[in-house]
Structures are given as structure tokens and as C-alpha cells.
Amino acid sequence: MDLSDSGERQISWAARSMPVLTAIGERFALERPLDGLKIAACLHVTAETAVLMGALKAGGAEIALAASNPLSTQDDVAEALRAYGISVHARAGVDRATYYRHIHQALDLGPDLVLDDGCDLVNILHTERRDLLEGVSGGCEETTTGIIRLRQMAAEEALRFPVVAVNDTRTKRMFDNRYGTGQSTLDGIMRATNTMLAGRTVVVAGFGFCGRGVAERAKGFGARVIVTEIDAVKALDATLQGYEVRPMAQAALLGDLFITVTGNRDVIRAEHLAVMKDGAILANAGHFDVEIDVRALDEMASDVYRGVRPSTDEYVLPDGRRLLLLAEGRLVNLTAAEGHPAAVMDMSFSAQALAVVWLAGERANLAPGVYDVPEEIDHEVARLKLAAAGIGIDLLTAEQEDYLHSWRLGS
């Protein structure tokens, strides 16, 4: 009971900074747009996620929730959600086998809709729980990594139901990926290491929306930032914003802190680890623990000291150099810190909640594939967020509307 009380306090604190999702939950309670629907979710079990689960339950859904990362689960929040009547299959620090068992337990609900964060739940549905596919009529995906996997499934005609790419909204990319990831990643690194960034060289692998946010925040702390990229357009963008752009083979020799934000595997490999400075810090802000080759690091090390700092393991190489791996190579912002601030997740989860309701209404008309969130949902979330902050914007005049919609008016 003490654990549940602690979780309730965490959820209440998060809800203070989530006025948009709270308002949507109140609207759902009146309209009940999800009555009779079963939802299986695989998300980070945090206080912010709990506010989303509360909104969906208020809308009438029956929910089973598993964790999308075994190191990000907040056990007190999980217990509080159980007290709300939501089935939660998650516990902090479980091993890989238990992690997947929890996803199977969530799927035992026999869902109509699914919510995923990284595509593990959808993957299991299509490989190990195909008996349930007939009953699933749609889903939502929250991450860049998951959408990459889903688009590949769709290209191979393997995806069996429509999935909404919640990650790809303008508000999500701007508020969550850029500002949220930028702040929470550095928050996790500094909690774990208590390191000073000013004057240090930070290597950011990947200059997508998340990588851009990390680079901006590191630069703001006074770091020298080097960006590595495989995309020429993104590399050019980083160059024009004043960052050094180098291949990882060169950056590995220079960095004090390495942050991977790519969504791909083996971004930092054995040949890079072999030339890094003594004391270099390795952190991952991509979804899965594959961006840093942790297995290679294990094989190279002569000694490993676990927990030299919170969420920090020290690997000693045969030549005496020490490399510090944060959060076991998993998401550093959710393992060493608390993830994005609640104000950030207010927008992401509001889009998620509205997308679920839209999908519930449209699923019968949608073929299997990956779909963008309707633009009106994105704009509604932005309007609600501005209104909650007391910010007004201009409206077009009738003459301006006519001008924008006519091709006959010249200069």
C-alpha cells in the first residue's frame, strides 16, 4: 500500500504539468469514445504514461500494460495503476526473458487496439501470437525506431493492420524529440556521472530531431560538439549550424562524451572503443540497447566494475584505459533520470490519446499500413497547449483567407 501511495503522488505531480491530457481525459469521461474496446500497450511505465492510461480508461477502454524498457519502470507507479483497475505487467530491472513474458501477458487480454513504443509488441503479435491478429484492428507507435520497423513490415506486406505513426507529428518531433530528448538525455548523463560539460568534447551520433536537440543542449552547456552522420543533408544542416561533422572513426579519438541517437545498431563498435580516451563516457539515447556494441566492450575489457556511480559501469581495457558505460547502453534519459519532463509528454500523449479515438472510429476503413496522424489532431494539441499556457495567436482575416486560396490574385 505504501508503494501505491507513492505512485499516486508521482502521478498527481506529473498531472499538474499535463493540462491538455487532463482536459482530454475529462472529455473522454463524458463522451466514452472507447467503450467496449480492449487495448494492450507496451510503453514506459512512468507517471506520465499513467496519466495517459487514466485518460484512455476514462474513455471506456479496458487496458493491459507492459513495459517497453525494463530499466525505466517505476514500480510505485505500476502499483498505483493496478489500484486504478489497469492490468500492469512490469517490474523494474527484470531480465530479457521476463520482459518478453510481460508483453505476452499484456497480449493475453485479446486486444482490439495496441499501443507500442519500439514495435516489440507488434513484432511479437506477428511472429509468436498470430492467433490474436484477427482481433486486432489497429495500433499506434510512439517512437522513431518503431516506425522504421513498421514501415519495413509494410513494405514487405507483413503488417496485418493499420498503425498510426504518432511519432511523426510536427508537435511530437518538435516538443518531444527535440526539446524533450535534448533536456532529459543530458539530465540522465549528469545525474549518473556528475560531469561538467563546459569545455568538454561531446560527440553526438545522429542529427535527426532527437540528435539536434541533444547537440543544442550540449552546446548550450559550453561543450564543443562533434556530429557524426550517414545522411549528407543532415550532415550539411549540422555544418551550417556551426557543428563539426566527422566520421565516427575520427570522432572516437576526440570525444570525452559519446551520445548515440540514431535508431540503428553498432554505431559505436570495437574499432571505435579501441581508440577512445581514458575516461570517455558512453551513453545511448536511441530506443534499443544496440547502438553501442556492449558485447564488444565486454569482450575487450580485462575488468568490469559495476555501479561505480548510479547507472554507471566502468570497463577497464588491457592498456589501462577506462571507459564508462551508462545505463547498460539502454535509454540513458529513462534509466539514469526520469525521462522527458511531464510538460513534454503532455503533448505527445495528448496526440496519442486523440489518435487512438480517431483510429477506433476509422479502423474499418483503413487497409494495413502506416498512417500519419491527421493534421487536425496535431493542430488541436498545439492549440490546447497554447491555451493552457495563456498564449494567444493571430487569426487570418477574410481577405487573407481569400488571398491564400486564390491563384488569380497577382502581386
C-alpha positions as a printed Julia matrix, in Angstrom:
411×3 Matrix{Float64}:
   0.0     0.0     0.0
   2.89    2.37    0.7
   4.17    1.72   -2.82
   0.76    2.54   -4.28
   0.56    5.77   -2.27
   3.99    6.81   -3.55
   2.9     6.09   -7.12
  -0.25    8.13   -6.67
   1.83   11.11   -5.53
   4.08   10.73   -8.58
   1.1    10.59  -10.93
  -0.54   13.61   -9.32
   2.68   15.59   -9.63
   3.0    14.72  -13.32
  -0.64   15.62  -13.98
   0.0    19.18  -12.75
   2.16   19.73  -15.84
  -0.19   17.89  -18.2
  -3.24   20.15  -18.53
  -4.01   19.19  -22.12
  -4.15   15.45  -21.47
  -6.09   16.04  -18.26
  -8.71   18.03  -20.19
  -8.87   15.32  -22.86
  -9.4    12.71  -20.14
 -12.27   14.73  -18.71
 -13.82   14.95  -22.17
 -13.37   11.2   -22.69
 -15.15   10.52  -19.39
 -18.22   12.32  -20.71
 -18.15   11.01  -24.29
 -16.89    7.42  -23.64
 -15.42    7.02  -27.16
 -13.6     3.77  -26.29
 -16.44    1.87  -24.62
 -16.09   -1.88  -25.05
 -12.57   -1.76  -26.55
  -9.6    -3.69  -25.22
  -6.16   -2.04  -25.51
  -2.81   -3.78  -24.99
   0.04   -1.31  -24.52
   3.82   -1.64  -24.36
   5.09    1.7   -23.05
   7.49    3.1   -20.46
   5.72    2.61  -17.13
   6.17    6.09  -15.73
   3.97    8.69  -14.05
   3.36   10.44  -17.38
   2.24    7.19  -19.01
  -0.1     6.67  -16.08
  -1.9     9.93  -16.93
  -2.4     8.63  -20.49
  -3.69    5.29  -19.21
  -6.12    7.15  -16.96
  -7.46    9.16  -19.91
  -7.99    6.03  -22.03
  -9.66    4.2   -19.16
 -11.91    7.21  -18.59
 -12.92    6.83  -22.25
 -14.16    3.31  -21.55
 -11.2     1.13  -22.56
 -10.04   -2.0   -20.77
  -6.23   -1.82  -20.63
  -3.31   -4.21  -20.14
   0.09   -2.51  -19.91
   3.59   -3.96  -20.26
   6.89   -2.09  -20.04
   8.82   -1.13  -23.17
  12.08   -0.94  -21.21
  12.87   -2.97  -18.08
  15.05   -0.23  -16.61
  12.56    2.64  -16.91
   9.69    1.07  -14.95
   8.66    2.98  -11.83
   7.39    0.24   -9.52
   5.33    2.59   -7.38
   3.54    3.94  -10.46
   2.85    0.38  -11.64
   1.27   -0.42   -8.28
  -0.84    2.74   -8.35
  -2.09    1.85  -11.84
  -3.13   -1.58  -10.59
  -5.13    0.19   -7.89
  -6.84    2.16  -10.7
  -8.02   -1.14  -12.19
  -5.46   -1.27  -15.01
  -3.68   -4.59  -15.56
   0.07   -3.9   -15.37
   2.77   -6.44  -16.24
   6.02   -4.68  -15.42
   8.71   -4.57  -12.77
  11.93   -2.58  -12.67
  15.14   -4.37  -13.61
  13.72   -7.62  -14.96
  15.77   -9.8   -17.29
  15.11  -10.12  -21.03
  13.03  -13.29  -20.71
  10.74  -11.69  -18.12
  10.44   -8.55  -20.23
   9.04  -10.57  -23.13
   6.86  -12.66  -20.81
   5.25   -9.44  -19.6
   4.45   -8.43  -23.19
   2.81  -11.82  -23.75
   0.78  -11.34  -20.57
  -0.47   -7.96  -21.82
  -1.45   -9.56  -25.13
  -3.41  -12.24  -23.27
  -6.09   -9.55  -22.96
  -7.01  -10.28  -26.6
  -6.77   -6.63  -27.7
  -8.79   -4.72  -30.27
  -6.15   -1.98  -30.41
  -2.45   -1.88  -29.45
  -0.12    0.91  -28.36
   3.6     0.33  -28.87
   6.88    2.04  -28.07
   9.58    0.42  -30.19
   7.49   -2.18  -32.08
   8.31   -5.12  -29.78
   4.63   -5.8   -29.03
   3.64   -5.6   -32.69
   6.58   -7.82  -33.61
   5.51  -10.49  -31.13
   1.94  -10.29  -32.44
   3.17  -11.01  -35.96
   5.63  -13.77  -35.02
   4.55  -15.56  -31.83
   0.92  -14.55  -31.21
  -0.55  -14.72  -34.69
  -3.65  -16.3   -33.17
  -4.59  -12.83  -31.9
  -4.04  -10.92  -35.15
  -7.58  -11.42  -36.43
  -8.96   -9.47  -33.48
  -6.52   -6.53  -33.7
  -7.91   -3.77  -35.88
  -5.28   -1.05  -35.38
  -2.41    0.38  -33.37
  -0.26    3.41  -32.56
   3.54    3.67  -32.46
   5.34    6.31  -30.39
   8.99    6.08  -31.48
  11.23    6.68  -34.48
  12.77    3.23  -34.04
   9.38    1.55  -34.02
   8.18    3.37  -37.11
  11.31    2.36  -39.02
  10.48   -1.27  -38.25
   6.79   -0.84  -39.09
   7.48    0.79  -42.44
   9.74   -2.13  -43.32
   6.98   -4.55  -42.33
   4.53   -2.62  -44.51
   6.97   -2.59  -47.45
   7.24   -6.39  -47.2
   3.42   -6.67  -46.88
   3.89   -8.33  -43.49
   1.94   -5.77  -41.43
  -1.59   -7.04  -40.83
  -3.37   -3.94  -39.51
  -3.2    -0.13  -39.76
  -0.79    1.66  -37.41
  -0.73    5.39  -36.72
   2.76    6.92  -36.62
   2.27    9.12  -33.56
   6.0     9.9   -33.52
   5.79   11.71  -36.85
   3.55   14.6   -35.86
   5.03   18.09  -36.03
   4.36   18.68  -32.33
   5.97   15.35  -31.32
   9.11   15.92  -33.38
   9.48   19.47  -32.14
   8.46   19.23  -28.5
   9.24   15.62  -27.57
  12.08   14.56  -29.83
  13.99   17.83  -29.94
  13.37   19.6   -26.64
  12.41   16.62  -24.52
  15.22   14.31  -25.62
  17.75   17.14  -25.54
  17.0    18.03  -21.92
  16.33   14.59  -20.47
  19.38   12.95  -22.07
  21.79   15.43  -20.55
  19.86   15.25  -17.27
  20.44   11.49  -17.15
  24.13   11.8   -18.02
  24.76   14.43  -15.36
  22.86   12.5   -12.67
  24.88    9.39  -13.47
  28.32   10.99  -13.7
  28.17   14.48  -12.15
  30.38   15.52  -15.05
  30.9    19.09  -16.25
  30.12   19.65  -19.92
  31.67   23.08  -20.38
  34.91   22.74  -22.28
  34.43   19.01  -22.96
  34.07   17.42  -26.39
  30.68   15.79  -26.89
  30.15   13.51  -29.88
  26.5    13.21  -30.96
  25.85   10.3   -33.32
  22.84   11.17  -35.46
  21.39   14.59  -36.32
  17.71   13.81  -36.61
  15.19   15.63  -34.43
  16.47   13.92  -31.26
  20.14   14.35  -32.11
  19.6    18.0   -32.96
  18.08   18.57  -29.53
  20.95   16.81  -27.76
  23.54   18.8   -29.74
  21.8    22.11  -28.98
  21.63   21.42  -25.25
  25.26   20.24  -25.07
  26.37   23.36  -26.95
  24.35   25.46  -24.53
  26.3    23.96  -21.64
  29.53   25.11  -23.25
  30.62   21.85  -24.85
  32.45   21.51  -28.13
  30.05   19.36  -30.19
  31.02   16.97  -32.97
  28.23   15.38  -35.02
  28.51   12.08  -36.9
  26.02   11.27  -39.65
  25.33    8.95  -42.6
  22.85   11.36  -44.25
  24.51   14.06  -46.37
  21.59   16.51  -45.97
  21.56   16.2   -42.18
  25.36   16.47  -42.09
  25.14   19.67  -44.16
  22.47   21.01  -41.8
  24.74   20.33  -38.81
  27.65   22.03  -40.55
  25.6    25.15  -41.33
  24.51   25.28  -37.68
  28.16   25.51  -36.66
  28.89   21.95  -35.55
  31.93   19.95  -36.56
  30.95   16.95  -38.67
  33.3    13.97  -38.75
  33.14   10.2   -39.3
  32.97    8.22  -36.08
  36.46    6.83  -36.75
  37.84   10.36  -36.33
  35.44   11.49  -33.62
  36.31    8.44  -31.48
  39.8     9.86  -30.96
  38.49   13.24  -29.79
  35.38   12.72  -27.67
  35.03   12.94  -23.9
  31.34   12.01  -24.03
  29.58    9.99  -26.75
  25.79   10.05  -27.18
  24.14    7.79  -29.78
  20.75    8.93  -31.14
  20.31    7.06  -34.42
  17.8     4.21  -34.13
  20.38    1.87  -35.69
  22.76   -0.75  -34.31
  26.55   -0.85  -33.86
  27.04    2.9   -34.19
  29.95    2.65  -31.75
  31.9    -0.53  -32.48
  35.07   -2.26  -31.29
  37.33   -0.24  -33.6
  35.98    2.98  -32.08
  36.26    1.75  -28.5
  39.86    0.76  -29.15
  41.0     4.36  -29.7
  38.9     6.31  -27.19
  40.42    8.43  -24.44
  40.83    7.2   -20.9
  37.65    8.13  -19.02
  35.42    8.51  -22.09
  31.72    8.27  -21.27
  29.32    6.24  -23.45
  25.59    6.97  -23.41
  22.68    5.95  -25.62
  19.52    7.97  -26.23
  18.21    5.72  -29.02
  15.41    3.32  -28.18
  17.18   -0.04  -28.0
  20.44   -1.13  -26.36
  22.13   -1.93  -29.68
  23.62    1.42  -30.73
  26.73    0.87  -28.58
  28.25   -2.58  -29.09
  28.18   -3.59  -25.43
  29.13   -7.17  -26.24
  32.35   -5.98  -27.9
  33.06   -3.79  -24.87
  32.6    -6.8   -22.57
  34.97   -8.88  -24.66
  37.61   -6.15  -24.8
  37.63   -5.38  -21.08
  40.05   -7.02  -18.67
  37.96   -5.88  -15.67
  34.44   -4.52  -15.21
  33.31   -2.59  -12.13
  29.53   -2.34  -11.84
  27.86    0.62  -10.21
  30.88    2.89   -9.71
  28.23    5.64   -9.87
  24.45    5.35  -10.23
  23.73    3.73  -13.62
  27.47    3.76  -14.42
  29.71    0.76  -15.12
  33.47    1.07  -15.6
  35.23   -1.09  -18.19
  39.0    -1.34  -17.8
  40.86   -2.22  -21.01
  44.16   -4.18  -21.06
  46.16   -0.98  -21.66
  44.68    0.6   -18.52
  42.18    2.91  -20.22
  38.8     3.14  -18.54
  35.54    3.55  -20.46
  32.32    4.41  -18.61
  29.08    2.9   -19.93
  25.85    4.49  -18.72
  22.55    2.65  -18.2
  23.91   -0.61  -19.65
  23.67    1.01  -23.08
  19.91    1.47  -22.71
  17.98    4.73  -22.82
  20.01    6.95  -20.53
  17.27    9.54  -20.04
  14.77    6.98  -18.71
  17.24    4.8   -16.82
  19.52    7.33  -15.16
  16.83   10.03  -14.93
  13.04   10.27  -15.22
  12.65   10.69  -18.97
  11.08   13.74  -20.54
   9.5    16.37  -18.31
   5.76   15.89  -17.87
   5.06   19.09  -19.81
   6.68   17.48  -22.86
   4.74   14.23  -22.55
   1.54   16.22  -22.19
   1.68   16.97  -25.91
   2.94   13.57  -27.06
   0.39   11.62  -25.06
  -2.44   14.01  -25.96
  -1.75   13.28  -29.62
  -1.62    9.59  -28.73
  -4.98    9.69  -26.95
  -6.72   11.56  -29.77
  -5.12    9.27  -32.36
  -6.47    6.21  -30.51
 -10.01    7.61  -30.67
  -9.59    8.53  -34.35
  -8.3     5.03  -35.08
 -11.18    3.44  -33.19
 -13.6     5.27  -35.47
 -11.74    4.79  -38.76
 -10.17    1.34  -38.39
 -12.82   -0.4   -40.5
 -11.95    1.9   -43.43
  -8.15    1.54  -43.24
  -6.05   -1.07  -45.01
  -2.95   -2.45  -43.26
  -0.11    0.07  -43.35
   1.47    3.01  -41.56
  -0.61    6.2   -41.37
   0.2     9.76  -40.37
  -1.75   11.35  -37.55
  -4.47   13.54  -39.1
  -3.24   17.14  -39.27
  -6.25   18.43  -37.37
  -5.2    16.39  -34.32
  -1.72   17.93  -34.4
  -3.19   21.43  -34.61
  -5.72   20.71  -31.86
  -2.97   19.61  -29.48
  -0.92   22.73  -30.25
  -3.96   24.99  -29.75
  -4.84   23.35  -26.44
  -1.24   23.65  -25.22
  -1.09   27.34  -26.11
  -4.45   27.96  -24.43
  -3.28   26.18  -21.27
  -0.22   28.45  -21.23
  -2.35   31.57  -21.75
  -0.79   32.29  -25.15
  -2.84   33.76  -27.99
  -2.07   33.81  -31.7
  -3.37   35.8   -34.66
  -6.27   34.73  -36.85
  -6.45   35.23  -40.61
  -8.74   37.96  -41.86
 -11.29   37.15  -44.56
  -9.13   38.96  -47.11
  -6.09   36.93  -46.09
  -8.07   33.68  -46.41
  -9.18   34.71  -49.91
  -5.62   35.6   -50.9
  -4.23   32.25  -49.75
  -6.91   30.3   -51.6
  -6.9    32.15  -54.9
  -4.46   31.79  -57.77
  -5.94   34.71  -59.7
  -4.61   37.44  -57.42
  -1.21   38.6   -58.6
   1.4    40.75  -56.93
